[in-house]
CSV table of C-alpha atoms and ligand atoms in Angstrom, one decimal:
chain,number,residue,atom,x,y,z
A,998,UNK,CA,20.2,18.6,5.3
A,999,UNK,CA,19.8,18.0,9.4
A,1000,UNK,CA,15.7,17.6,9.1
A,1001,UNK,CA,13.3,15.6,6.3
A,1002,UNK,CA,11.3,18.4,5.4
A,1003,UNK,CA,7.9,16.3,4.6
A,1004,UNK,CA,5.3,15.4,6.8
A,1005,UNK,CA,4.7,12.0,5.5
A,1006,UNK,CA,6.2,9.2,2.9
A,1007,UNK,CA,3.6,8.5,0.2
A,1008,UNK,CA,5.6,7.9,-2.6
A,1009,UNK,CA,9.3,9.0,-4.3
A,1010,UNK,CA,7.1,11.5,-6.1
A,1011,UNK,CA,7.8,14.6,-4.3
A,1012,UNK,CA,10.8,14.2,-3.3
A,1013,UNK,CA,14.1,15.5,-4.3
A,1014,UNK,CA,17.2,14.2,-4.7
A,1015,UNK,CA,18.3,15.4,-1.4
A,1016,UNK,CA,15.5,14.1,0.5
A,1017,UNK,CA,16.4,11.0,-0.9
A,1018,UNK,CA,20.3,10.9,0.0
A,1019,UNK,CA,19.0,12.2,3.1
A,1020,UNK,CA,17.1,9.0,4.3
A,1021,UNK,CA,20.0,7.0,2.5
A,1022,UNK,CA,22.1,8.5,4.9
A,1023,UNK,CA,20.0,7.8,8.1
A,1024,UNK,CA,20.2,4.1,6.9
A,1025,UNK,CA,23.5,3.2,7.3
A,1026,UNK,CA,24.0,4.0,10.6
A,1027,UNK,CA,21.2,1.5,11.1
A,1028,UNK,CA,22.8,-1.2,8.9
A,1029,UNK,CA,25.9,-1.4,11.4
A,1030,UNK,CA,23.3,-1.3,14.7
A,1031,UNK,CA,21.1,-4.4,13.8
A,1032,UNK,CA,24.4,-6.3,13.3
A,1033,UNK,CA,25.4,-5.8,16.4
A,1034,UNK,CA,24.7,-8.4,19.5
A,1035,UNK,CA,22.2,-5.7,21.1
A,1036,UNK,CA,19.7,-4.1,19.1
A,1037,UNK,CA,17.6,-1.4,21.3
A,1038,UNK,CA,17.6,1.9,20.8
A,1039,UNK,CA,14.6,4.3,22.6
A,1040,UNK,CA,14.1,7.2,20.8
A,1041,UNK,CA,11.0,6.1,19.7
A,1042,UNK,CA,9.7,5.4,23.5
A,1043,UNK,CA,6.3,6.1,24.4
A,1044,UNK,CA,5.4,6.9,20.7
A,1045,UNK,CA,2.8,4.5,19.4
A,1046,UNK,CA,3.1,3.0,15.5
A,1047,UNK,CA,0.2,1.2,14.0
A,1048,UNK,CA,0.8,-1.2,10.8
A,1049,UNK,CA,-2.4,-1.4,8.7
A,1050,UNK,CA,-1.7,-3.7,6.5
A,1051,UNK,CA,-5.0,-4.3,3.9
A,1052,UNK,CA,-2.4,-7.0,1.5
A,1053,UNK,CA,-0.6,-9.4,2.5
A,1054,UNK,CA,3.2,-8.9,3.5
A,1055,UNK,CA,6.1,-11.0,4.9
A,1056,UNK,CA,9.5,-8.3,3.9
A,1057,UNK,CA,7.7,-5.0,4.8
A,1058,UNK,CA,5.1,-6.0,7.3
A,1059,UNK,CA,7.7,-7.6,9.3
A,1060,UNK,CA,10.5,-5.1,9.1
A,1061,UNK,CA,8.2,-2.6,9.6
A,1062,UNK,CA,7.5,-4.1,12.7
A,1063,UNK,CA,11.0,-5.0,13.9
A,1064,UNK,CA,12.3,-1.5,12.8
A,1065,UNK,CA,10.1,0.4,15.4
A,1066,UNK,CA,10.4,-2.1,18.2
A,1067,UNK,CA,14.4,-2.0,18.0
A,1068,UNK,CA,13.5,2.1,18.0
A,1069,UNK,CA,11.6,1.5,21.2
A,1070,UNK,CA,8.2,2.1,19.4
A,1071,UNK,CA,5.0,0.4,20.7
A,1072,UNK,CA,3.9,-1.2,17.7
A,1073,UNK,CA,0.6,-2.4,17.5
A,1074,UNK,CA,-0.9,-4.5,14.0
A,1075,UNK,CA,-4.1,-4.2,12.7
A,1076,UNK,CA,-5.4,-7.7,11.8
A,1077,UNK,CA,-7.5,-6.2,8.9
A,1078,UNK,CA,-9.2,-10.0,8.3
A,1079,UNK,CA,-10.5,-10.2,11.7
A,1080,UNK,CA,-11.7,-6.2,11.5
A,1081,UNK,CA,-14.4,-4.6,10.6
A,1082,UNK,CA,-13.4,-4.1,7.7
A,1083,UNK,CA,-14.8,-7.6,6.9
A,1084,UNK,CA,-18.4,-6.4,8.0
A,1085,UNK,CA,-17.9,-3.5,5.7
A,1086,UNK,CA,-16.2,-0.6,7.1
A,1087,UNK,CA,-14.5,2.0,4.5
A,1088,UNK,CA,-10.6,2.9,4.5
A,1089,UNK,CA,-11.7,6.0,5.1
A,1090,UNK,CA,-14.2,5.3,8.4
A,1091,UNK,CA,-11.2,2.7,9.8
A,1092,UNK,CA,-8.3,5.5,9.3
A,1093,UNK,CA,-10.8,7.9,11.2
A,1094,UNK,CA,-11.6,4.9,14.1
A,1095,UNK,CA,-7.4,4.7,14.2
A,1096,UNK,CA,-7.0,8.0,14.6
A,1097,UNK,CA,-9.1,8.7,17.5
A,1098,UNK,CA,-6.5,6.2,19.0
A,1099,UNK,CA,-3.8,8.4,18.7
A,1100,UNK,CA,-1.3,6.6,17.0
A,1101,UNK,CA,2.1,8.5,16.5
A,1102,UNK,CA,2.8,7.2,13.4
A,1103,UNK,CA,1.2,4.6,10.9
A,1104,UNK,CA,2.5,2.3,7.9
A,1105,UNK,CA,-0.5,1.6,5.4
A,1106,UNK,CA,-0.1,-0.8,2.8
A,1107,UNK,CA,-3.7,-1.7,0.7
A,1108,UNK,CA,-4.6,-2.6,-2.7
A,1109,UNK,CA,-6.0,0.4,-4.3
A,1110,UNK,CA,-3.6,2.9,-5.9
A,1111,UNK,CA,-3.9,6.2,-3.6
A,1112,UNK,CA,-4.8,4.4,-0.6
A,1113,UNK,CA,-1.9,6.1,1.5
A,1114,UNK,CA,-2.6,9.7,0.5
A,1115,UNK,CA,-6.5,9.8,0.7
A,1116,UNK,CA,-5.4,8.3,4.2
A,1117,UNK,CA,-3.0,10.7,5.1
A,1118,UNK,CA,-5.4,13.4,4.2
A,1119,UNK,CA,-7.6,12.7,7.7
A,1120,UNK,CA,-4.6,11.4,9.9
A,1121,UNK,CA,-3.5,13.6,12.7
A,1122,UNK,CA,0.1,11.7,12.4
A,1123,UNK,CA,2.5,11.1,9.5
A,1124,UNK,CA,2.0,7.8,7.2
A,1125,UNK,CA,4.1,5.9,5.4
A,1126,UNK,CA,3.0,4.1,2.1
A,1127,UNK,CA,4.3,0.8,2.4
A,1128,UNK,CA,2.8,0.0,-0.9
A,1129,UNK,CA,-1.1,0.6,-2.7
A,1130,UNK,CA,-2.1,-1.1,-5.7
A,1131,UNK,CA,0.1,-0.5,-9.0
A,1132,UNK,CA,0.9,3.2,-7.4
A,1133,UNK,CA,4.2,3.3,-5.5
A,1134,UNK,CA,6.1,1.1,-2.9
A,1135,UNK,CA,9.0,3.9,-1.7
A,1136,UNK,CA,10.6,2.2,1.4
A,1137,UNK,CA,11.2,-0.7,-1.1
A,1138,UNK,CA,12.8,1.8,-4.2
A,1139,UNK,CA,14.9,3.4,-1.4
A,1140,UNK,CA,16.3,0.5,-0.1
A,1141,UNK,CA,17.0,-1.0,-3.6
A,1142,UNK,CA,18.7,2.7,-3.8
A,1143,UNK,CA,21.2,1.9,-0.5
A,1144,UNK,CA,21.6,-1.8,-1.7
A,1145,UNK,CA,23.1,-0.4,-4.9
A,1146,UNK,CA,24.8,2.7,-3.4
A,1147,UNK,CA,26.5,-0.2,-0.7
A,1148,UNK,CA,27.2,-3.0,-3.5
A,1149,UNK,CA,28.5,-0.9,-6.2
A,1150,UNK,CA,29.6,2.3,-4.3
A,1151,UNK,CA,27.5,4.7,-6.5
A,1152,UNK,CA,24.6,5.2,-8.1
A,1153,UNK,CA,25.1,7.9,-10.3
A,1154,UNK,CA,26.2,6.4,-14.0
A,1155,UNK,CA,25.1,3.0,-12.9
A,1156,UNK,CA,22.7,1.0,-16.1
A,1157,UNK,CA,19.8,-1.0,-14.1
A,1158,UNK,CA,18.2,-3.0,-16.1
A,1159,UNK,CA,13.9,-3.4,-14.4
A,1160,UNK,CA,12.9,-6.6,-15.9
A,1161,UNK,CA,9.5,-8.6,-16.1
A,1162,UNK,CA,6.0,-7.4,-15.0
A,1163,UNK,CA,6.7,-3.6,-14.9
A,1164,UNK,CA,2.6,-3.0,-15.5
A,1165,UNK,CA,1.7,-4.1,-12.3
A,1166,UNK,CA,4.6,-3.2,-10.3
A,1167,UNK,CA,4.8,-0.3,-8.0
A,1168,UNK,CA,8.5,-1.1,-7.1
A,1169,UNK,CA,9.3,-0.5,-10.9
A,1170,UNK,CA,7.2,2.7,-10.1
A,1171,UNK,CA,8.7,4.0,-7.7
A,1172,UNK,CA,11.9,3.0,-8.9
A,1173,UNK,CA,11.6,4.7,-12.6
A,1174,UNK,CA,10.9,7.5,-10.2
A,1175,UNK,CA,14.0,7.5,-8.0
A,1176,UNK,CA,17.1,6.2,-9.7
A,1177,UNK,CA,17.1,8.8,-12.6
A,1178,UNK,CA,16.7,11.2,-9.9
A,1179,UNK,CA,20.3,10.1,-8.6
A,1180,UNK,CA,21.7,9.9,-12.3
A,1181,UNK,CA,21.2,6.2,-13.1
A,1182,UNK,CA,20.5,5.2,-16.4
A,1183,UNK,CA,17.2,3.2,-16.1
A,1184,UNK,CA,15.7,0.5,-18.9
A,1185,UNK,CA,12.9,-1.8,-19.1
A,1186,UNK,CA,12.8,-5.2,-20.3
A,1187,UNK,CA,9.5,-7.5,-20.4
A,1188,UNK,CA,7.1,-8.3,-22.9
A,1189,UNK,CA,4.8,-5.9,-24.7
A,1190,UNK,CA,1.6,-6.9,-22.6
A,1191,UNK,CA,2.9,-5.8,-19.3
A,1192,UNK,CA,5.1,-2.8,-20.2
A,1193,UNK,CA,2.4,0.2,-19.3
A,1194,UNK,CA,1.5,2.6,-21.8
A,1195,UNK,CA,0.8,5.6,-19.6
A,1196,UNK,CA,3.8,8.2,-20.1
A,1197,UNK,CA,5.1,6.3,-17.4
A,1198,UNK,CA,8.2,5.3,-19.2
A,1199,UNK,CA,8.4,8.2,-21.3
A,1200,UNK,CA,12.0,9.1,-21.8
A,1201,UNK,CA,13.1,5.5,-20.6
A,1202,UNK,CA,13.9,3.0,-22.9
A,1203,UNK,CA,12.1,-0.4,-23.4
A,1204,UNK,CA,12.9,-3.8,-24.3
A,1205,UNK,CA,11.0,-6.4,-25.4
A,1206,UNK,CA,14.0,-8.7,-26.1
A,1207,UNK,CA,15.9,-9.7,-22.8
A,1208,UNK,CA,19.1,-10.4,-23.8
A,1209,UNK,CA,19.3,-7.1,-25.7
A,1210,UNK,CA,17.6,-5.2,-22.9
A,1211,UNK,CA,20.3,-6.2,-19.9
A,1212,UNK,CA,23.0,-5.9,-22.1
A,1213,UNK,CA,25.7,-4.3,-20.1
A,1214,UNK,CA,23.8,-3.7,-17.2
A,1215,UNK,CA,25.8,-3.2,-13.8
A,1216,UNK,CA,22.5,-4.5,-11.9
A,1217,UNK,CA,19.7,-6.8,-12.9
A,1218,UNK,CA,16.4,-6.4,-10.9
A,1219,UNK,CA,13.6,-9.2,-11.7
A,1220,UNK,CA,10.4,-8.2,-10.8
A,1221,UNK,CA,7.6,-10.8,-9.6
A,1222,UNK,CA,4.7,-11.9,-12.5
A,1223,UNK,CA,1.8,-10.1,-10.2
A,1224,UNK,CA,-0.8,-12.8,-11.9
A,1225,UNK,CA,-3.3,-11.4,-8.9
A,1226,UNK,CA,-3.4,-7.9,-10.4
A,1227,UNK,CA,-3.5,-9.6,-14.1
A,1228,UNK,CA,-6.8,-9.4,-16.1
A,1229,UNK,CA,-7.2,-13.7,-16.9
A,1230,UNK,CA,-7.2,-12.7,-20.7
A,1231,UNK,CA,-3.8,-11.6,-20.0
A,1232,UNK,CA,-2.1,-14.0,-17.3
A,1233,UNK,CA,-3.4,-17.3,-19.6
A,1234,UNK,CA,-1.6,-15.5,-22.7
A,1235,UNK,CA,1.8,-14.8,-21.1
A,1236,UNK,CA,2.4,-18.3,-21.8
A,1237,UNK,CA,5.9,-19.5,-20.9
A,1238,UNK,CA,7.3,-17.0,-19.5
A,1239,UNK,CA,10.4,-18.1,-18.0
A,1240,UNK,CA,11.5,-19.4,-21.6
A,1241,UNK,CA,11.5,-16.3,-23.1
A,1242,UNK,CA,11.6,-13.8,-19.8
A,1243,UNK,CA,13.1,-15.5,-17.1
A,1244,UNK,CA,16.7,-14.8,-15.5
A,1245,UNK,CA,19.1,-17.5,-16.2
A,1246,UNK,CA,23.2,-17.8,-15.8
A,1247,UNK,CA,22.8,-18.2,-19.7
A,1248,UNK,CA,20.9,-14.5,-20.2
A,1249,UNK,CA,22.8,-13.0,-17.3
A,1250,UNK,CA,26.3,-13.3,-19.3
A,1251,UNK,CA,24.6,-10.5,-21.3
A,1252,UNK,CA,25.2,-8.0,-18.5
A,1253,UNK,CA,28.4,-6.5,-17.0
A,1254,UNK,CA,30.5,-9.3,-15.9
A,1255,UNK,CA,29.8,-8.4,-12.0
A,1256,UNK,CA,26.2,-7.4,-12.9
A,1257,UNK,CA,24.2,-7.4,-9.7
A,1258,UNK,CA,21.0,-9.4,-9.5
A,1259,UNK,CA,18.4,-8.0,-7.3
A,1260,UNK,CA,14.7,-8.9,-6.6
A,1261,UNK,CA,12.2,-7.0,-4.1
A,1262,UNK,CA,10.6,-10.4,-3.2
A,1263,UNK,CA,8.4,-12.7,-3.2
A,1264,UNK,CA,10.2,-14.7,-5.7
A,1265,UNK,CA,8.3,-16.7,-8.3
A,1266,UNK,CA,11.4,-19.0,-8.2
A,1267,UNK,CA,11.4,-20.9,-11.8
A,1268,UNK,CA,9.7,-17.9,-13.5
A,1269,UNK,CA,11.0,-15.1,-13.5
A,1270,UNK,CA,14.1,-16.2,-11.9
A,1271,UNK,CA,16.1,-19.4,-11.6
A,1272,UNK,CA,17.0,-20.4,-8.2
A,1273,UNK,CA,20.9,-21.0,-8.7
A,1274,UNK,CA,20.8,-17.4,-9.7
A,1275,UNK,CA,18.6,-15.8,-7.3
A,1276,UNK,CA,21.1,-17.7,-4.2
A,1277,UNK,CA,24.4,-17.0,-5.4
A,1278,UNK,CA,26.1,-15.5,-2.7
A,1279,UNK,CA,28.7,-13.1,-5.1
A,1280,UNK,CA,25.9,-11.8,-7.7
A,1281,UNK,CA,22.7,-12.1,-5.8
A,1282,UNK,CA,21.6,-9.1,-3.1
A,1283,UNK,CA,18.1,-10.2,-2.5
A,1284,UNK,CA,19.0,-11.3,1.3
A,1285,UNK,CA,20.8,-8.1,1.5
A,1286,UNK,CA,17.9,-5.8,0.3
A,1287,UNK,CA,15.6,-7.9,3.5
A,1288,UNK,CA,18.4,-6.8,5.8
A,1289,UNK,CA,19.0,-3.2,4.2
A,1290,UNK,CA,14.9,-2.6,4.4
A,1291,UNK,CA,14.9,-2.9,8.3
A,1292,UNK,CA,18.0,0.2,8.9
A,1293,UNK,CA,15.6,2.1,5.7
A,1294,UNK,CA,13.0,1.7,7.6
A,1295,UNK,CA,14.0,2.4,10.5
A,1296,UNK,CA,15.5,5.5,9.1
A,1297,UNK,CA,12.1,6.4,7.7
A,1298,UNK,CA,10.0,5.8,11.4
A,1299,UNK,CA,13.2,8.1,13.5
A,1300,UNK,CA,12.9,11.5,10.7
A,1301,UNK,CA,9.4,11.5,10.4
A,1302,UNK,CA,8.4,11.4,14.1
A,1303,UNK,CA,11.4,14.1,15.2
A,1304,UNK,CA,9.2,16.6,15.9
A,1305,UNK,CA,7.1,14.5,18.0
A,1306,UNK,CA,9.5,13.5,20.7
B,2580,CP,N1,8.9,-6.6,-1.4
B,2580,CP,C1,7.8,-6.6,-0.7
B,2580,CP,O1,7.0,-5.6,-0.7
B,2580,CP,O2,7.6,-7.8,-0.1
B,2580,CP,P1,6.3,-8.2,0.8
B,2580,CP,O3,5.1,-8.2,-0.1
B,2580,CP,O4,6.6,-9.5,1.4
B,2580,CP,O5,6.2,-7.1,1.8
């Protein structure tokens, strides 16, 4: 494959397995660039990329934003708390007001699930979901995807265990979508209140037990408690959470013995994960998935604007 043959990145729905290698691909090359001592490329000069980002963000807003600067982008933010927006303006009304400024490419995240594609459906440019509501986060399952592939030289045949508030997360969405695709055996582990009930795990098993759930895993990934997208009835009943959920050295002997332990961030440190875990240099990748997202994402901005420069 020389070309990524979609106009936009909405979700790991849709794509094949190819598509996926594809971008995987385009990554590394990116990985070796930003550790170098000069990071500017230009073949994203004179396009423009806009970030509209309706929830809050520190990991993709921000590498996002570095990706198309070291890409030669002008990037431009859209401060959605001092838009109009807060004087009532729809998504769809502020996509259309973007548009008529021409952007080359823009990165949407919001909190309503579909957000990206009813946007996508009146932009002139492609879009890239960068995560909306409980529906799909995809530049944060692919580069959980090149972590892996980079840690553990494969994914094919690894066990991933995808632990906590699976419910509310759209990186266990998009990630129950992906790693299957590349012939990792995928579980769930969390308790029964926040494992969804939609088809969405059909075919995957689920644990309700931790221990028995990451048994033999070759990766661990903890997902944050999303107490924001909770109903209250269901947040004050989780009770304590870390006692019977939370990722401990103890619990972790219960995976492979070089299990890796990944989290997409923000960490609930004390929750669902204990800190001495979480910053252990040999078991833990979270700092590497930050540094692997920038060279995804800048992977993703380069293919999708090809036909543009
Ligand atoms: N993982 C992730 O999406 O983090 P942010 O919310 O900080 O972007």
């Amino acid at each position: 494959m020389t070309a990524f043959p979609h106009r936009h990145l909405l979700g790991i729905e849709g794509l094949s397995a190819d598509d996926i290698r594809f971008l995987l691909d385009e990554a590394e090359q990116w990985i070796a660039f930003n550790r170098g001592r000069r990071k500017q490329d230009d073949r994203l000069a004179g396009l423009t990329q806009v970030n509209a980002f309706f929830e809050n963000s520190t990991r993709t807003l921000f590498s996002f934003e570095i990706a198309g600067k070291r890409l030669g982008a002008q990037v431009a933010n859209f401060h959605v708390a001092a838009s109009s927006v807060k004087k009532g303006e729809s998504l769809i009304d502020t996509a259309l007001t973007l548009n008529a400024m021409r952007p080359d490419i823009l990165v949407i995240r919001h909190e309503q699930d579909g957000a990206a594609r009813d946007v996508a459906a009146v932009m002139d440019c492609p879009v890239i979901n960068a995560g909306d509501g409980r529906g799909e986060h995809p530049t944060q399952a692919l580069l959980d995807a090149l972590t892996m592939r980079r840690r553990k030289g494969r994914i094919e045949g690894l066990k991933v265990a995808i632990c906590g508030d699976i419910l509310n997360s759209r990186v266990a969405r998009s990630n129950l979508k992906l790693l299957p695709m590349l012939g990792a055996e995928v579980r769930v582990v969390g308790p029964e209140m926040l494992l969804p009930k939609d088809g969405r795990l059909d075919g995957i098993p689920a644990f309700t037990d931790f221990n028995e759930g990451i048994a033999g895993a070759d990766v661990v990934m903890m997902l944050r408690i999303q107490r924001e997208r909770m109903e209250e009835a269901v947040a004050g009943s989780l009770g304590d959470f870390h006692a019977l959920y939370g990722l401990t050295w103890e619990r972790l002997r219960h995976a492979a013995p070089d299990a890796l332990v990944m989290h997409p961030g923000p960490m609930n440190r004390g929750v669902e994960i204990e800190s001495s875990v979480a910053d252990d240099p040999e078991r833990s990748a979270i700092t590497e998935q930050v540094e692997n997202g920038v060279a995804l994402r800048m992977a993703c901005l380069d293919v999708l604007t090809r036909d543009r420069r």
